[in-house]
mmCIF file with all atom_site columns, C-alpha atoms in Angstrom:
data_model
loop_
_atom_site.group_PDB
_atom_site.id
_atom_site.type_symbol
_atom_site.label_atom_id
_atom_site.label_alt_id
_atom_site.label_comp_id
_atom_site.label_asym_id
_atom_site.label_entity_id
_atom_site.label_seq_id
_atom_site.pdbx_PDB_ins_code
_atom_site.Cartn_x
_atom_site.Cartn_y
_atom_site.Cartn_z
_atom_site.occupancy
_atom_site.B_iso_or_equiv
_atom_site.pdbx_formal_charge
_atom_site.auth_seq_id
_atom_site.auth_comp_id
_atom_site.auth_asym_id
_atom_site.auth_atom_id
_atom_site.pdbx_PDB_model_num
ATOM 1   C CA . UNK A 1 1   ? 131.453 -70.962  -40.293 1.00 0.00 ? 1   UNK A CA 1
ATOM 2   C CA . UNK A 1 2   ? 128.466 -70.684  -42.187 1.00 0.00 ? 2   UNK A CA 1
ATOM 3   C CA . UNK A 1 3   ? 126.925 -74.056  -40.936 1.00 0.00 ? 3   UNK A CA 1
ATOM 4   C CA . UNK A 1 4   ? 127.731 -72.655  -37.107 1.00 0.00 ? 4   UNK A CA 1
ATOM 5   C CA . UNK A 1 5   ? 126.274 -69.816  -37.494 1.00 0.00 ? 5   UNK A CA 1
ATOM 6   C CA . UNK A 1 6   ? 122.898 -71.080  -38.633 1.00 0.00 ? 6   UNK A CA 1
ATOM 7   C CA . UNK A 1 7   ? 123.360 -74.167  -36.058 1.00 0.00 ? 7   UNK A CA 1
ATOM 8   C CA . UNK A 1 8   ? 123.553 -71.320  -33.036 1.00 0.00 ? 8   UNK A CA 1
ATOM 9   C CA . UNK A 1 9   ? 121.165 -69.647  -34.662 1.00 0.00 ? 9   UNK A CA 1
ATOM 10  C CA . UNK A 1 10  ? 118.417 -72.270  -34.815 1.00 0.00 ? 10  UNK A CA 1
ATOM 11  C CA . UNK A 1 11  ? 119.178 -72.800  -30.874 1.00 0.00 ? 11  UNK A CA 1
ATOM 12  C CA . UNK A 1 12  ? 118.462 -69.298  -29.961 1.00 0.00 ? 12  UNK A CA 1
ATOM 13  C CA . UNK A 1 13  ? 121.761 -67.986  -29.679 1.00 0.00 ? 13  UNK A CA 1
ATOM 14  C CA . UNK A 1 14  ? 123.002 -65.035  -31.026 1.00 0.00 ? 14  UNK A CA 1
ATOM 15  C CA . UNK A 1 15  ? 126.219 -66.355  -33.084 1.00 0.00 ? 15  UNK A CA 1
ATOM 16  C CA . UNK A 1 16  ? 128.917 -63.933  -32.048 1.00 0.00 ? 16  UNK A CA 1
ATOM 17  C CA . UNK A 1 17  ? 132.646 -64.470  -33.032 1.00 0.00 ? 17  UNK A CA 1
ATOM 18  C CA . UNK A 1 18  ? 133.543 -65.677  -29.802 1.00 0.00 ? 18  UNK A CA 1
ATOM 19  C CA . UNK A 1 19  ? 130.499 -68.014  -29.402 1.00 0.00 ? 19  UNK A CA 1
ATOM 20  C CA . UNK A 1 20  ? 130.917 -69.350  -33.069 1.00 0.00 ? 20  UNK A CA 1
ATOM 21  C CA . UNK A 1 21  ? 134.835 -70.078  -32.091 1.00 0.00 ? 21  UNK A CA 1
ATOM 22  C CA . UNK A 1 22  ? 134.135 -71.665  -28.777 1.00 0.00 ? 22  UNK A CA 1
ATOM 23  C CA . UNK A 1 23  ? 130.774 -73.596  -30.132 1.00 0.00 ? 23  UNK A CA 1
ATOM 24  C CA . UNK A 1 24  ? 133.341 -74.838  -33.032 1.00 0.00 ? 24  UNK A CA 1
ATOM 25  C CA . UNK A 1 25  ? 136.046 -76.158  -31.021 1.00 0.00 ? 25  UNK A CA 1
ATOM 26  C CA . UNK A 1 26  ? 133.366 -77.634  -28.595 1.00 0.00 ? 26  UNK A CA 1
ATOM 27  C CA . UNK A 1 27  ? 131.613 -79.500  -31.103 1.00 0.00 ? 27  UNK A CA 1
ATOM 28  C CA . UNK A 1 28  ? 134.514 -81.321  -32.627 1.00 0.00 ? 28  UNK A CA 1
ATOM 29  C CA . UNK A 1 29  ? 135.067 -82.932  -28.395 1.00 0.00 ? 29  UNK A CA 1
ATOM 30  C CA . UNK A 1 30  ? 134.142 -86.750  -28.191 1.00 0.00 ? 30  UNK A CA 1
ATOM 31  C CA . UNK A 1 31  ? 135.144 -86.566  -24.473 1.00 0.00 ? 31  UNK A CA 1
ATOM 32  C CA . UNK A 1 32  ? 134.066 -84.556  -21.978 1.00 0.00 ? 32  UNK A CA 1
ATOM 33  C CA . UNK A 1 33  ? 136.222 -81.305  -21.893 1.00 0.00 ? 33  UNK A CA 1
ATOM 34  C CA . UNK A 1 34  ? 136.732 -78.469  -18.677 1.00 0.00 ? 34  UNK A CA 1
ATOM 35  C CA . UNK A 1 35  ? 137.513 -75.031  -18.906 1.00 0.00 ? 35  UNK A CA 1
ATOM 36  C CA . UNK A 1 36  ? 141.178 -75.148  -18.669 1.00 0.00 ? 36  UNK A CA 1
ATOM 37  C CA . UNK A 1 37  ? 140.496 -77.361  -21.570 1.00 0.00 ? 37  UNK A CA 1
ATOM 38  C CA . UNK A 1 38  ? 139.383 -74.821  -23.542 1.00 0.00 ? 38  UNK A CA 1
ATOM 39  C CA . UNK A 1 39  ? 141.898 -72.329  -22.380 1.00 0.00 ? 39  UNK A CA 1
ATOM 40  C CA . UNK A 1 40  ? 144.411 -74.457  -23.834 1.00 0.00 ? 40  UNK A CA 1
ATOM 41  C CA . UNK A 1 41  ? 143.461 -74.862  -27.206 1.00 0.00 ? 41  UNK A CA 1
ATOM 42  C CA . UNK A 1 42  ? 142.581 -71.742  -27.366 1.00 0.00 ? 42  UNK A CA 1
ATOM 43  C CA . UNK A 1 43  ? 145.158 -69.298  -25.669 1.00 0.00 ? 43  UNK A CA 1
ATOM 44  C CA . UNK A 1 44  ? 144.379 -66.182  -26.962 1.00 0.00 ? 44  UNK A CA 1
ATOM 45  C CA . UNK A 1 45  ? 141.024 -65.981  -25.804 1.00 0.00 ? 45  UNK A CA 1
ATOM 46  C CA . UNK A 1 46  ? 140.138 -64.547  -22.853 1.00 0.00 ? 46  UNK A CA 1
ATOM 47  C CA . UNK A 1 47  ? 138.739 -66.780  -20.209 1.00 0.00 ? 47  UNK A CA 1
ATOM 48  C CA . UNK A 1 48  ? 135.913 -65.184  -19.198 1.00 0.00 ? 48  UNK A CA 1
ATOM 49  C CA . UNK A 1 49  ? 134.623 -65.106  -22.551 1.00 0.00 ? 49  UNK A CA 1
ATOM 50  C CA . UNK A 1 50  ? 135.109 -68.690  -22.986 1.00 0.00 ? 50  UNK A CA 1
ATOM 51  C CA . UNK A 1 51  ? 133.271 -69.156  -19.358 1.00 0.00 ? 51  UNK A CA 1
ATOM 52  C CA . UNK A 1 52  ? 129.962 -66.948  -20.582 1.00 0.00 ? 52  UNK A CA 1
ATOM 53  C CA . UNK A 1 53  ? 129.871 -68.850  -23.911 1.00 0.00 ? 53  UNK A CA 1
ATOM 54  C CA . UNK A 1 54  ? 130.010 -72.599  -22.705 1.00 0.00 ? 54  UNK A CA 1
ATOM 55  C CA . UNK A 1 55  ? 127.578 -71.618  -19.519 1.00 0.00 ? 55  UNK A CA 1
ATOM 56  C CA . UNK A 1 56  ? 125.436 -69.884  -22.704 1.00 0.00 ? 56  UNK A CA 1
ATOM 57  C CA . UNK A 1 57  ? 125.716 -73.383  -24.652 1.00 0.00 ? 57  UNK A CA 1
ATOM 58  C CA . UNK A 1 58  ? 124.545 -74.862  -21.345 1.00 0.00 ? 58  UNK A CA 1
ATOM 59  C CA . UNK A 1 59  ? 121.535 -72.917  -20.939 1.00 0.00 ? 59  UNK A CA 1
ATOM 60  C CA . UNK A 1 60  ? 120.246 -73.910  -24.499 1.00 0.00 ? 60  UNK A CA 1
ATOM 61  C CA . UNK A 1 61  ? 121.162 -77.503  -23.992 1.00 0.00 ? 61  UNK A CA 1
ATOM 62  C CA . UNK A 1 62  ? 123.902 -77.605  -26.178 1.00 0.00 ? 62  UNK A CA 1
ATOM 63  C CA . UNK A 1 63  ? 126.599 -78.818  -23.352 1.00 0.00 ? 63  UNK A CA 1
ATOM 64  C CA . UNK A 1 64  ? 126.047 -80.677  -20.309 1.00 0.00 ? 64  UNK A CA 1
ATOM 65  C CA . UNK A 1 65  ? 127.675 -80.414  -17.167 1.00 0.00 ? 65  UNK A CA 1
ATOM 66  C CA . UNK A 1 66  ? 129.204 -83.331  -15.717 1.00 0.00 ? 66  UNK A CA 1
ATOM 67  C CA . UNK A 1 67  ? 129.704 -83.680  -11.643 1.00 0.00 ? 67  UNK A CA 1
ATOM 68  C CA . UNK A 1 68  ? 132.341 -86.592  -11.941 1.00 0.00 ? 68  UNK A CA 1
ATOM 69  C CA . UNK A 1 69  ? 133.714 -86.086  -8.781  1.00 0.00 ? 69  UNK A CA 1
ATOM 70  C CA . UNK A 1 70  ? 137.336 -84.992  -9.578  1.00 0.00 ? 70  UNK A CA 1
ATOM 71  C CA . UNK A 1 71  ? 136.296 -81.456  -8.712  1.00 0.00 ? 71  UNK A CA 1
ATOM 72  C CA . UNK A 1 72  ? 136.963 -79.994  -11.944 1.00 0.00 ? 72  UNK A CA 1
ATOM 73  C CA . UNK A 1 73  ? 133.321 -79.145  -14.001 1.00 0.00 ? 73  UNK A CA 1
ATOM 74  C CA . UNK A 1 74  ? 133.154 -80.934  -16.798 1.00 0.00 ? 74  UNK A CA 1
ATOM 75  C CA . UNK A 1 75  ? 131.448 -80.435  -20.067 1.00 0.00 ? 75  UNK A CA 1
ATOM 76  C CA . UNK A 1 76  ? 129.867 -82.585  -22.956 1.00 0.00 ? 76  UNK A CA 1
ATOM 77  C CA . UNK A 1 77  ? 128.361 -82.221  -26.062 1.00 0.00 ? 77  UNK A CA 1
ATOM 78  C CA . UNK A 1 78  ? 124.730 -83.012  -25.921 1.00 0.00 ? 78  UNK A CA 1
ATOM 79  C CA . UNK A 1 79  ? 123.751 -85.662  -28.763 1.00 0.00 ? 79  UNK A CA 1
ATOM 80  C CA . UNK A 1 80  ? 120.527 -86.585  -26.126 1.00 0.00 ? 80  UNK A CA 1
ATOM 81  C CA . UNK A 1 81  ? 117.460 -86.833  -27.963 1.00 0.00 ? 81  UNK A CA 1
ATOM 82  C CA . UNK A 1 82  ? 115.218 -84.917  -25.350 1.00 0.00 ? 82  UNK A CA 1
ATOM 83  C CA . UNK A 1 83  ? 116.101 -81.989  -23.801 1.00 0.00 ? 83  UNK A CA 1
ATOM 84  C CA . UNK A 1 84  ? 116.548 -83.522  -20.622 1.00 0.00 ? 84  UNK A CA 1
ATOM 85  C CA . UNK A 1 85  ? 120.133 -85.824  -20.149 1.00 0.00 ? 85  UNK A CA 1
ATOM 86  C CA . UNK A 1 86  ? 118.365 -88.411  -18.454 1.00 0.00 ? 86  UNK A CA 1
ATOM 87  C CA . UNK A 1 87  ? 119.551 -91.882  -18.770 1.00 0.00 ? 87  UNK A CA 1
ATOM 88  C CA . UNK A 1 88  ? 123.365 -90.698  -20.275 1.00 0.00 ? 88  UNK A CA 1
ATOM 89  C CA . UNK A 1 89  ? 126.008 -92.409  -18.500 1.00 0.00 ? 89  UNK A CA 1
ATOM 90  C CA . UNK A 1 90  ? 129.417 -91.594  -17.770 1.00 0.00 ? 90  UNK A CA 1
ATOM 91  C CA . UNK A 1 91  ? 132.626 -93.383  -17.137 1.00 0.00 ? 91  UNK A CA 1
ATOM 92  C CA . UNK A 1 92  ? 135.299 -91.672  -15.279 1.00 0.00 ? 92  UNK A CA 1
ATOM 93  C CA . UNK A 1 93  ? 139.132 -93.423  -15.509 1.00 0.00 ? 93  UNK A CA 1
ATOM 94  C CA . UNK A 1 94  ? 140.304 -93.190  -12.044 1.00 0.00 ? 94  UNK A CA 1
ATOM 95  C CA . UNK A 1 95  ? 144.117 -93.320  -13.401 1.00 0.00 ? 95  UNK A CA 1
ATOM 96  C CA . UNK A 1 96  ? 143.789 -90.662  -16.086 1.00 0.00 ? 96  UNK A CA 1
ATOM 97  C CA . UNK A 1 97  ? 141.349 -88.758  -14.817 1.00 0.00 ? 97  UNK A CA 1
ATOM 98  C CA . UNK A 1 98  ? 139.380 -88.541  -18.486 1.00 0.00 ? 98  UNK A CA 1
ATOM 99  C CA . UNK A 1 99  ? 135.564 -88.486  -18.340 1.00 0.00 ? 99  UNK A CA 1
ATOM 100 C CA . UNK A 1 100 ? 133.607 -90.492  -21.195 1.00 0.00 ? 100 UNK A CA 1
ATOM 101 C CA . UNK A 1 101 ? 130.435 -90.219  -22.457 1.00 0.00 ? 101 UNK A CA 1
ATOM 102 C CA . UNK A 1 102 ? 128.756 -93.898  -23.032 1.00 0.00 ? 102 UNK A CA 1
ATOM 103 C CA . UNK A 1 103 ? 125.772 -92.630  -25.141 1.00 0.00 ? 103 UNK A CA 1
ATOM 104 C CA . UNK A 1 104 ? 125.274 -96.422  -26.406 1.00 0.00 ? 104 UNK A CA 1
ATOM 105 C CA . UNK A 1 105 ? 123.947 -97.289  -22.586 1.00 0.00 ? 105 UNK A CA 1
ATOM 106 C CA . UNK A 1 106 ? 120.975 -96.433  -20.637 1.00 0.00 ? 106 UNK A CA 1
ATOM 107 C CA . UNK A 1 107 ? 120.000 -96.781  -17.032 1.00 0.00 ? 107 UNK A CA 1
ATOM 108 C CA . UNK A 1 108 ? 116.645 -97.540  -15.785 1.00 0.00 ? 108 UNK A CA 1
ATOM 109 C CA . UNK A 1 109 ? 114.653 -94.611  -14.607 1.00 0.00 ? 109 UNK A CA 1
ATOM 110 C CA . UNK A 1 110 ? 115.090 -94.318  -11.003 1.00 0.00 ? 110 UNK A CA 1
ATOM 111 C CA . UNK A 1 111 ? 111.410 -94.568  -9.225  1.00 0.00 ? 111 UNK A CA 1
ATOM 112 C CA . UNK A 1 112 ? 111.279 -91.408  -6.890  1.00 0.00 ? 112 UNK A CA 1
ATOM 113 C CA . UNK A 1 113 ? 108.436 -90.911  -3.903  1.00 0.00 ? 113 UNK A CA 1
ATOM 114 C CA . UNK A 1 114 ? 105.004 -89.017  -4.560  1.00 0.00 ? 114 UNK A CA 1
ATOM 115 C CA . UNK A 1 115 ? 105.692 -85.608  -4.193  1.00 0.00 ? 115 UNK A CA 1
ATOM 116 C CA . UNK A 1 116 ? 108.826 -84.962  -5.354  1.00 0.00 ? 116 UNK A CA 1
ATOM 117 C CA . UNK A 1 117 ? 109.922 -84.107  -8.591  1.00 0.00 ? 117 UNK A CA 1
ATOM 118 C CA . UNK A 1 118 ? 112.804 -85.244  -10.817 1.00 0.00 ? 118 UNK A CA 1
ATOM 119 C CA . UNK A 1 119 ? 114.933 -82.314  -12.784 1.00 0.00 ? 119 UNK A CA 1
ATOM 120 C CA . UNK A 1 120 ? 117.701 -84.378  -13.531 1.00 0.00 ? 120 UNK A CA 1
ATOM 121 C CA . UNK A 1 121 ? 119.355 -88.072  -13.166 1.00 0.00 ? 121 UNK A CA 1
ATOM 122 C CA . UNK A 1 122 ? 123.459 -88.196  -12.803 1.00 0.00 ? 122 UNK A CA 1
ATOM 123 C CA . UNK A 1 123 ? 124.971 -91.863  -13.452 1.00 0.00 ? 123 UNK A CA 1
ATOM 124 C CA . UNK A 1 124 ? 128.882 -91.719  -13.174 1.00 0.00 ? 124 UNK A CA 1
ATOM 125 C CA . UNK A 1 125 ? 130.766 -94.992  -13.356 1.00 0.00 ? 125 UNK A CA 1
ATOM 126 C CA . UNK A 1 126 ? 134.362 -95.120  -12.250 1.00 0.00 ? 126 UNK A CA 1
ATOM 127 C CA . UNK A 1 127 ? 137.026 -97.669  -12.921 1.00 0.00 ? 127 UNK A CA 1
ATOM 128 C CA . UNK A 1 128 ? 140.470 -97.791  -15.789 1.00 0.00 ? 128 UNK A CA 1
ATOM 129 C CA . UNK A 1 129 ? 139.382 -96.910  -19.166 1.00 0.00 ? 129 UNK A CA 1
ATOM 130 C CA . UNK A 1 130 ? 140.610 -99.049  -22.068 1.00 0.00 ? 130 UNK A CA 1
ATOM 131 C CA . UNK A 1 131 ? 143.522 -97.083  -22.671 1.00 0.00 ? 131 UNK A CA 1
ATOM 132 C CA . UNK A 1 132 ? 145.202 -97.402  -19.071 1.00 0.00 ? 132 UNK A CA 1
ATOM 133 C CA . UNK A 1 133 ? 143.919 -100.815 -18.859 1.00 0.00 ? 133 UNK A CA 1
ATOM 134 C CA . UNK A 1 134 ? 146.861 -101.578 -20.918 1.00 0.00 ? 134 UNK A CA 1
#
């Protein structure tokens, strides 16, 4: 608890009990993970809560969102380098549905027009994971 509350701490965030709960479960995720996720491993915490402390952990690049088209938001741990998540790729399993982060492979930064301004770069890949391959 301890090395949660100082890890919070050094991101700006002021380690409550229901941030240093959600931030632990969170951090222990090596796949992306939604809200109903979190609901369900932990079931007697309100919802809400859990909603204000993983958009919190987004704010202070912590988590990432992930768009990966199944309609459900999706979050990630952030292990990027830079505060931005450029260049992270994800692979989406179109039989199961999981979302994976492939931190071990870039993309090439996409060339955009004068003018215009890049915030952030999305790279979803989509095809049958390992496990439902077989």
């Amino acid at each position: 608890m301890q090395e949660t509350l100082e890890y919070l701490e050094h991101h700006g965030i002021k380690p409550t009990a229901v941030r240093m709960l959600v931030w632990e479960k969170a951090s222990l995720q090596t796949e992306t993970f939604s809200l109903h996720d979190m609901e369900t491993w932990m079931p007697h915490m309100d919802k809400s809560s859990i909603f204000r402390a993983l958009r919190l952990f987004v704010e202070h690049d912590l988590l990432h969102i992930i768009d990966d088209g199944t309609g459900q938001q999706k979050y990630c741990v952030c292990r990027c380098e830079a505060n931005h998540h450029i260049n992270h790729i994800h692979f989406t399993c179109t039989k199961c549905g999981k979302t994976y982060c492939l931190e071990d492979y870039e993309i090439p930064i996409v060339e955009i027009p004068d003018g215009f301004q890049m915030q952030e770069v999305e790279y979803i890949v989509k095809g049958i994971c390992s496990a439902c391959a077989q």
